[in-house]
XYZ file of C-alpha atoms in Angstrom:
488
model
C 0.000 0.000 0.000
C 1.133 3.501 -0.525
C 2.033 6.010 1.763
C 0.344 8.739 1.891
C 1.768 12.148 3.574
C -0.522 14.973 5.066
C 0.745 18.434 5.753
C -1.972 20.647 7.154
C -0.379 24.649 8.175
C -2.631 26.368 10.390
C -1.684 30.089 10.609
C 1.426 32.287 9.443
C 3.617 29.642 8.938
C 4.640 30.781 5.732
C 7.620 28.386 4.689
C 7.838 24.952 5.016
C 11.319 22.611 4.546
C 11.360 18.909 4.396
C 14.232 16.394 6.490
C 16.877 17.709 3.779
C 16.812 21.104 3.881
C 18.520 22.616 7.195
C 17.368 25.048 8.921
C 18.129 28.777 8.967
C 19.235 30.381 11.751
C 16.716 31.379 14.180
C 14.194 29.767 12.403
C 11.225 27.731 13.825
C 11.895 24.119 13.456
C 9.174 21.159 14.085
C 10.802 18.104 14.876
C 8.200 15.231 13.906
C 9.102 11.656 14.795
C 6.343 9.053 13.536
C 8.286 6.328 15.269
C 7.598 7.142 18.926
C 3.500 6.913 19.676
C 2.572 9.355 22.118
C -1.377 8.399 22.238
C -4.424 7.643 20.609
C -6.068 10.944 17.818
C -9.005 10.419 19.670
C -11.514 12.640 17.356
C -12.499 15.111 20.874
C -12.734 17.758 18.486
C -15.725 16.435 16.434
C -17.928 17.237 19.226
C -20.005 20.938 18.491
C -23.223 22.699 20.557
C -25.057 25.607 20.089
C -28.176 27.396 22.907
C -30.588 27.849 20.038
C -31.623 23.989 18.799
C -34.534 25.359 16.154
C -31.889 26.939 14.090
C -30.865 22.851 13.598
C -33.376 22.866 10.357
C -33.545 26.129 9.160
C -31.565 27.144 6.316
C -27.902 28.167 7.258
C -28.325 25.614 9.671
C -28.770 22.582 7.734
C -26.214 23.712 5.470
C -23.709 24.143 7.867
C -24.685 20.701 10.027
C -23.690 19.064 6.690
C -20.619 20.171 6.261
C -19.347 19.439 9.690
C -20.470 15.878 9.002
C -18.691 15.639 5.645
C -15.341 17.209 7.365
C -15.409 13.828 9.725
C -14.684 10.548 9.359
C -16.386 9.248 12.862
C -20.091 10.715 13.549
C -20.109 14.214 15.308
C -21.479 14.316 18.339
C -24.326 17.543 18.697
C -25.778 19.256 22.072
C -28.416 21.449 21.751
C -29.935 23.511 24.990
C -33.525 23.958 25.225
C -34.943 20.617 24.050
C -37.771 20.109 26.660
C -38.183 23.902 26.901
C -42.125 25.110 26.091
C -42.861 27.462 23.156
C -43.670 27.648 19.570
C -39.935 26.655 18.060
C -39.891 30.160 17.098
C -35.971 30.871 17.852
C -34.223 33.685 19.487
C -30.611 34.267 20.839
C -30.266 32.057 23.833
C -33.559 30.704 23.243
C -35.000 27.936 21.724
C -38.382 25.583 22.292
C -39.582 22.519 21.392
C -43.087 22.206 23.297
C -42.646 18.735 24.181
C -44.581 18.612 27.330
C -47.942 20.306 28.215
C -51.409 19.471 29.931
C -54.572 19.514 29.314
C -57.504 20.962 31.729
C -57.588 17.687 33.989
C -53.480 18.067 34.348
C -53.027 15.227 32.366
C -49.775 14.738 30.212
C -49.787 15.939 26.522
C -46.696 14.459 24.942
C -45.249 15.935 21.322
C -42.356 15.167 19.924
C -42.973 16.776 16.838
C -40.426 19.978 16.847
C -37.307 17.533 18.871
C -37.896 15.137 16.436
C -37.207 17.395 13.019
C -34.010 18.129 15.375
C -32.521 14.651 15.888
C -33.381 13.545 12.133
C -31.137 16.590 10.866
C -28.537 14.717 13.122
C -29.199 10.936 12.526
C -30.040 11.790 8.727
C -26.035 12.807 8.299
C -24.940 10.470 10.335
C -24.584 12.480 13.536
C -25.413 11.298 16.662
C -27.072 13.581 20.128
C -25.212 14.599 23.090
C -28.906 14.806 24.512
C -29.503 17.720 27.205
C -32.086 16.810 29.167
C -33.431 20.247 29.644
C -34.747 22.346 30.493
C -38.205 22.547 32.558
C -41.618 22.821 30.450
C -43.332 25.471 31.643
C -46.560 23.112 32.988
C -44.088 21.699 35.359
C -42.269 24.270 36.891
C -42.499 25.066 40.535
C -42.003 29.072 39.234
C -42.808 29.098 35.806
C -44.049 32.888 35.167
C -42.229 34.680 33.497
C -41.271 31.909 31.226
C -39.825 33.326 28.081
C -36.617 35.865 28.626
C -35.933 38.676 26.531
C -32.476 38.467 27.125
C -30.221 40.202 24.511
C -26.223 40.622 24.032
C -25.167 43.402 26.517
C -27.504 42.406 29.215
C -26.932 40.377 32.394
C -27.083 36.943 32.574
C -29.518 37.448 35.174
C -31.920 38.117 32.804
C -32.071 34.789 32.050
C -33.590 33.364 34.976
C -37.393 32.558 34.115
C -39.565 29.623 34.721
C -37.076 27.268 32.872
C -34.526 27.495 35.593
C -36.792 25.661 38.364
C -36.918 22.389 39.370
C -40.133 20.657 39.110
C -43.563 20.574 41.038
C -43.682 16.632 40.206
C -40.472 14.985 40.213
C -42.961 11.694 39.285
C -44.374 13.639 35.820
C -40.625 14.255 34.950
C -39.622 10.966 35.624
C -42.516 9.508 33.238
C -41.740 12.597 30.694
C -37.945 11.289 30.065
C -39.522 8.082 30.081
C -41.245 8.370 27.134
C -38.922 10.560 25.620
C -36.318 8.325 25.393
C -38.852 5.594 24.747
C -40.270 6.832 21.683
C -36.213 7.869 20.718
C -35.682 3.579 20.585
C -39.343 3.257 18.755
C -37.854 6.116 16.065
C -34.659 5.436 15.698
C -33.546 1.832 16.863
C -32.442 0.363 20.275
C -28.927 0.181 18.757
C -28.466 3.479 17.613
C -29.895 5.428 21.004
C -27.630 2.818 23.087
C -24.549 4.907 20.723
C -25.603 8.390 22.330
C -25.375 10.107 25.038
C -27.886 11.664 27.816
C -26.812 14.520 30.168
C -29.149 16.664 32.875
C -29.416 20.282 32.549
C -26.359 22.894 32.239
C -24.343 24.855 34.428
C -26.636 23.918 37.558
C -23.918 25.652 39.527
C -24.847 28.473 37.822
C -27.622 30.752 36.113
C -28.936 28.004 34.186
C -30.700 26.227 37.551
C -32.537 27.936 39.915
C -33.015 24.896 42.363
C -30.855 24.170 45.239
C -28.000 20.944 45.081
C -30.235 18.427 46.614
C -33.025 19.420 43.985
C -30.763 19.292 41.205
C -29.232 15.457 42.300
C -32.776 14.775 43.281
C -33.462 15.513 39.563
C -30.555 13.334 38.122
C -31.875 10.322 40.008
C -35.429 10.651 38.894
C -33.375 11.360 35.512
C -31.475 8.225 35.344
C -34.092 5.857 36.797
C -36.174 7.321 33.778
C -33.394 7.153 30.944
C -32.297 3.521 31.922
C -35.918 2.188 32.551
C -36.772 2.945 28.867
C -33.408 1.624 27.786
C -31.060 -0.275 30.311
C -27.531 0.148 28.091
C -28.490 3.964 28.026
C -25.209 6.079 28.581
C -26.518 8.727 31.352
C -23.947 11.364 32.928
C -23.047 14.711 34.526
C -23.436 18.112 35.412
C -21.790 20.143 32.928
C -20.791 22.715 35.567
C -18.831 25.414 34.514
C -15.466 25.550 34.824
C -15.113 27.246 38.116
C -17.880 24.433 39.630
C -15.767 22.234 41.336
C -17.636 22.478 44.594
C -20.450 21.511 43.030
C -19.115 19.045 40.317
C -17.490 17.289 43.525
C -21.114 16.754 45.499
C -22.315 15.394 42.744
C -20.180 12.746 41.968
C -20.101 12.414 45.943
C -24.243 11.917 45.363
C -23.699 9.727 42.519
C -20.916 7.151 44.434
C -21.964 7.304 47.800
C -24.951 8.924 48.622
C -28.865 7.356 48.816
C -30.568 7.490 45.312
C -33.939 9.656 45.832
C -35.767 6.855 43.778
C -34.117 3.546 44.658
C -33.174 4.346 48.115
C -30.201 2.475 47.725
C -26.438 3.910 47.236
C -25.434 5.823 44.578
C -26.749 6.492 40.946
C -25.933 6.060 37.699
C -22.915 7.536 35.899
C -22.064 6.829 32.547
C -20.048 9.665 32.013
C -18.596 12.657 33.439
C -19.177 16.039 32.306
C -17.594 19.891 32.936
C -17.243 22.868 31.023
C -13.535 25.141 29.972
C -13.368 28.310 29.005
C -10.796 30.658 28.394
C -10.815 34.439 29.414
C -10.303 37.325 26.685
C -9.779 40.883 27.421
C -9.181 44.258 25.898
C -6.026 45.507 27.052
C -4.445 48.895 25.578
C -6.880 48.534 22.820
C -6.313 45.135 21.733
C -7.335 41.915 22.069
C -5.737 39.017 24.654
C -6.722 35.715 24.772
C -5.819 33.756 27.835
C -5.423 29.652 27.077
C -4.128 29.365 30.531
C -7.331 29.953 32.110
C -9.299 26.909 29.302
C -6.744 24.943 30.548
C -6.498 25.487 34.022
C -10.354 24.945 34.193
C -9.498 20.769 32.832
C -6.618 20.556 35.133
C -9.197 21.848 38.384
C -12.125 19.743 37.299
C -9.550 16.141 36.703
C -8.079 17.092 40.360
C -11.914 16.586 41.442
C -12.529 13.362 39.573
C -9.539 11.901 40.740
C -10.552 12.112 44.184
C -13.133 9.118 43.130
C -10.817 5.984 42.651
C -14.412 4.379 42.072
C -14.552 6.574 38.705
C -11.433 5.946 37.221
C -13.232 4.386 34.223
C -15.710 6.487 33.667
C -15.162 8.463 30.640
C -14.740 12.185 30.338
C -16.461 14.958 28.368
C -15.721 18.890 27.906
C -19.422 19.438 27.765
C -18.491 22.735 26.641
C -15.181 24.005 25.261
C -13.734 27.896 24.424
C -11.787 30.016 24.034
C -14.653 32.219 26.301
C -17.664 31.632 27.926
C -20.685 33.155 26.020
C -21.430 32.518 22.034
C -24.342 35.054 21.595
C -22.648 37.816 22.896
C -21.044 39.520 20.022
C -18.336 41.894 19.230
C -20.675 44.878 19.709
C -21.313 44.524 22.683
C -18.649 42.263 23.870
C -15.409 44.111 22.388
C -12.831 41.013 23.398
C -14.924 38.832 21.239
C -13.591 40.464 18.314
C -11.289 37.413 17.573
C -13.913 35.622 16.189
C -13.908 36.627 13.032
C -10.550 36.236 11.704
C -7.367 33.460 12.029
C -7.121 34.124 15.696
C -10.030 31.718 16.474
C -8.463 28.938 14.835
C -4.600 29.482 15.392
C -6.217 29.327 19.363
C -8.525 26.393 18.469
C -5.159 24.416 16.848
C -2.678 25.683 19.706
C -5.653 24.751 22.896
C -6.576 21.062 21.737
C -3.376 20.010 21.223
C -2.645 20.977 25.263
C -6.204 19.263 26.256
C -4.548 15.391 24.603
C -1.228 16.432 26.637
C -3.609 17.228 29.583
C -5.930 14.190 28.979
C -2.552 12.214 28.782
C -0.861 13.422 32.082
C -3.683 12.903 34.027
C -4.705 9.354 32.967
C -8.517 10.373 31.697
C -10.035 8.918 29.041
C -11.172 12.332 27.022
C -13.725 10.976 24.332
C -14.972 14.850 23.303
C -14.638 18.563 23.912
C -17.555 20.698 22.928
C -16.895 23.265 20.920
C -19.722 25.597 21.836
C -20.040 27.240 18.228
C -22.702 26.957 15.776
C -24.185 29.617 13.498
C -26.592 32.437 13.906
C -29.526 32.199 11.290
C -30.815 35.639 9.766
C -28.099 37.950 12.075
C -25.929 40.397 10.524
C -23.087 39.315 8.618
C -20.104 38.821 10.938
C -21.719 40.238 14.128
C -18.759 38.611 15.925
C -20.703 36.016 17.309
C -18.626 32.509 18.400
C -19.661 30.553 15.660
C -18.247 28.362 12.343
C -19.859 29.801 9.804
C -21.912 33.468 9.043
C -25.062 33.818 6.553
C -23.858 30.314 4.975
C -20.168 31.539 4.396
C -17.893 29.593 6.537
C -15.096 31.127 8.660
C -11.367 30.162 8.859
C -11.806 28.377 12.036
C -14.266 25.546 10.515
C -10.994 24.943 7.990
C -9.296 23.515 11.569
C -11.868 21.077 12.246
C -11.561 19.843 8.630
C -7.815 19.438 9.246
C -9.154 17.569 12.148
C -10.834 15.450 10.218
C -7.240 14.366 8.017
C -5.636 13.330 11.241
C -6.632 9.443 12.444
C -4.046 6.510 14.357
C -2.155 7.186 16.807
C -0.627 10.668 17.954
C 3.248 11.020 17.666
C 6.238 12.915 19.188
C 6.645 16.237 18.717
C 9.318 18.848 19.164
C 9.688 22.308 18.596
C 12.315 25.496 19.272
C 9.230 27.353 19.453
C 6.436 25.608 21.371
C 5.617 26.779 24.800
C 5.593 23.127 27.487
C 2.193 22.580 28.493
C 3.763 23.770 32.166
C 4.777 27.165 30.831
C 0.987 27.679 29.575
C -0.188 26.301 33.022
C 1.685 29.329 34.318
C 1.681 32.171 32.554
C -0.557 31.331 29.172
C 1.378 32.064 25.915
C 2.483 36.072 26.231
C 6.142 36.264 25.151
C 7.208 34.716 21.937
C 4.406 33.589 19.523
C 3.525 29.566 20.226
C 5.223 28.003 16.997
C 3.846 24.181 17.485
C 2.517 20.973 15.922
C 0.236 18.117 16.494
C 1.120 15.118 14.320
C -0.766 11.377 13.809
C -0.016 8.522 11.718
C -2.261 5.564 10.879
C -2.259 2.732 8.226
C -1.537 4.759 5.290
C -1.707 8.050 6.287
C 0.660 10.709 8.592
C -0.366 13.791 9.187
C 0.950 17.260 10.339
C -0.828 20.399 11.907
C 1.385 23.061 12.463
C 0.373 26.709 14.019
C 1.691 30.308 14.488
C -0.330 31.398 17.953
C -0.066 34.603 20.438
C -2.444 35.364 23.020
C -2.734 39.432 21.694
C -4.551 39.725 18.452
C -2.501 41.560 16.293
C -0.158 40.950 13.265
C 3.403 39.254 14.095
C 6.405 39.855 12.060
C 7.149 37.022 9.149
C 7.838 33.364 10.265
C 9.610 30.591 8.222
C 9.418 27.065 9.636
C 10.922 24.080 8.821
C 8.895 20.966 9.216
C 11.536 17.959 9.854
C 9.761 14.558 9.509
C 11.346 11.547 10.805
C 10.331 7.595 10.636
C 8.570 7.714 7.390
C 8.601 4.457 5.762
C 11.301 3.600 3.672
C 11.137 2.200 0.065
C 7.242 3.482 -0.311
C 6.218 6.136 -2.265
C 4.960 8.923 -0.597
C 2.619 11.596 -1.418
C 2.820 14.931 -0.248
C -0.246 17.062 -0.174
C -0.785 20.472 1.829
């Protein structure tokens, strides 16, 4: 079989030299040895989410849900907030509904599945698979529900947010027998085999805005959860709590509740965990009129949340997902009113997206957890103006330079390799002081069957144009006596 060779340049590198060329002085040079395995290329990165899950089928959205699944070779997980929420599907920013749940005049359950449905067959039809929120609380069944709708819009508080959605609810029995049948008619729709393939989470952030319920209501609400989920399918993968990145106190009683505390519906010990779930987000801010990124915070926020985890030898197995992951922590705010979210729209947001994942494997990898995704919270807005600075992949159909990342991505399979560069910050220098000196001159690299591949990037944490930078790519441990293609 041939060989095939995959070089894949991120951002400002600008020259590239192959093993016989030497390299100039003071130049960047990427050391790349395919014969010493570092770790499985674990696809974490084909994992996306978005707040507002109606703009799944519109237009834009469709278009752009398609090419995400054509830029993978695994299926890409999707979570979407708002799928139990009440309302006419009509979407907004932060906002979304798919009327699900209601009652009639007697209080009797009115199940429709009509609006959630039209969302997982835009997955399942490409080959995608749910990263299904259980959330958040139909307005018939919350303890608090008026108002229910926000008006929330980019510049205003969070705060804003918190209407009858956040609550727990009045009849922890009707929820119970809503997931039920949710997931229930999910097996009738779509197969036991492929359901048993995704995976179910409760709520998000409930150690924040999102839940307006205290800690015992909210792990009162995962039991009732996962009695529900597993009743209606037993091999059911079920997991938790997407806190935020600062939630360890919180993301530590729950998996306390979960190992060792008595289940709400069983009585007995503990409750299900399939999976464990927290968020990571980085921290940009105008300074001097420009704009700094700050990947030491993203990371710092994985490194917290595995320091709680590990505290549970009983969990050691239990896989690990960034529920959500970025470079900041809110995708409908937008440039215009959030000036440090200007590095949206240009190469910053994928030279960062390049330089960050490669630190979550070496983080995944020095901490012993077995990663399977990291969320990129970014999506599209349907009908906004045209590069509002929202976080998302794509604007008004036309797709931005960070999507061209995740389809370099999608070129890298096999194992993960050694890497060495004159130019790339140690995951410990990050850890301490993010990237602020020297730009971040790095690589990740893979190799598999018949393929290697190489992503190399230029990243700084201030947004602003860096002088001219050759780097030469040295490649060791190809196979001899093949021929090899070289494409770029």
């Amino acid at each position: 079989m041939m060989q095939k060779l995959i070089v894949v340049v991120v951002l400002n590198c600008l020259l590239l030299s192959f093993p016989n060329v030497f390299a100039q002085k003071n130049q960047a040079v990427v050391q790349v040895d395919f014969n010493k395995t570092v770790g499985e290329m674990t696809p974490i990165w084909a994992w996306f989410g978005y707040d507002e899950p109606n703009y799944t089928y519109m237009k834009d959205g469709k278009k752009l849900l398609t090419e995400i699944a054509a830029l993978s070779p695994v299926p890409v997980y999707v979570r979407t907030h708002n799928l139990m929420t009440s309302g006419d599907g009509t979407s907004s920013l932060k906002w979304g509904s798919t009327n699900m749940y209601t009652e009639d005049a007697n209080g009797k359950p009115v199940y429709n599945w009509a609006i959630v449905d039209s969302i997982f067959d835009s997955y399942v039809s490409r080959k995608m698979k749910p990263l299904a929120q259980i959330g958040f609380m139909p307005e018939a069944l919350s303890t608090n529900p008026q108002p229910y709708k926000h008006d929330w819009k980019p510049g205003d508080k969070f705060e804003k947010l918190l209407t009858g959605w956040t609550y727990p609810p009045k009849d922890y029995n009707k929820w119970n027998e809503l997931v039920f049948q949710w997931v229930t008619h999910c097996v009738e729709r779509y197969g036991k085999a492929e359901v048993e393939s995704w995976y179910w989470e409760l709520w998000n952030e409930p150690d924040g805005v999102y839940w307006k319920g205290t800690r015992q209501e909210f792990f009162k609400l995962y039991d009732y959860t996962a009695d529900a989920v597993k009743r209606a399918l037993p091999k059911a993968k079920i997991g938790g709590s997407n806190v935020t990145g600062g939630g360890m106190k919180f993301l530590d009683a729950f998996l306390k509740h979960c190992v060792s505390d008595t289940n709400y519906v069983t009585g007995k010990i503990g409750s299900p965990l399939d999976v464990i779930l927290f968020h990571a987000k980085g921290s940009p801010k105008v300074i001097d009129g420009k704009v700094v990124m700050n990947v030491k915070a993203q990371l710092k926020n994985i490194v917290d949340n595995f320091a709680v985890i590990a505290k549970y030898p009983e969990l050691k197995n239990v896989p690990v997902i960034l529920g959500e992951s970025d470079p900041e922590g809110c995708a409908a705010c937008s440039m215009l009113t959030n000036p440090e979210n200007a590095y949206r729209n240009g190469t910053m947001f994928s030279s960062y997206t390049a330089a960050s994942f490669a630190r979550v494997y070496q983080l995944a990898d020095r901490h012993q957890k077995d990663l399977i995704g990291a969320v990129s919270w970014s999506f599209e807005f349907e009908n906004q103006p045209w590069f509002a600075g929202f976080r998302d992949l794509a604007t008004n159909g036309v797709d931005k330079p960070v999507l061209n990342v995740f389809r370099m991505f999608g070129k890298m399979s096999g194992k993960r390799v050694a890497v060495n560069s004159n130019r790339m910050y140690p995951l410990d220098s990050i850890l301490t002081s993010s990237i602020r000196n020297k730009s971040d001159i790095g690589s990740l690299a893979a190799i598999d069957k018949n393929t290697a591949s190489v992503m190399v990037w230029n990243y700084h944490d201030v947004d602003q144009p860096g002088a001219q930078e050759s780097v030469a790519v040295q490649l060791k441990g190809l196979p001899v006596g093949k021929k090899i293609f070289v494409s770029q």
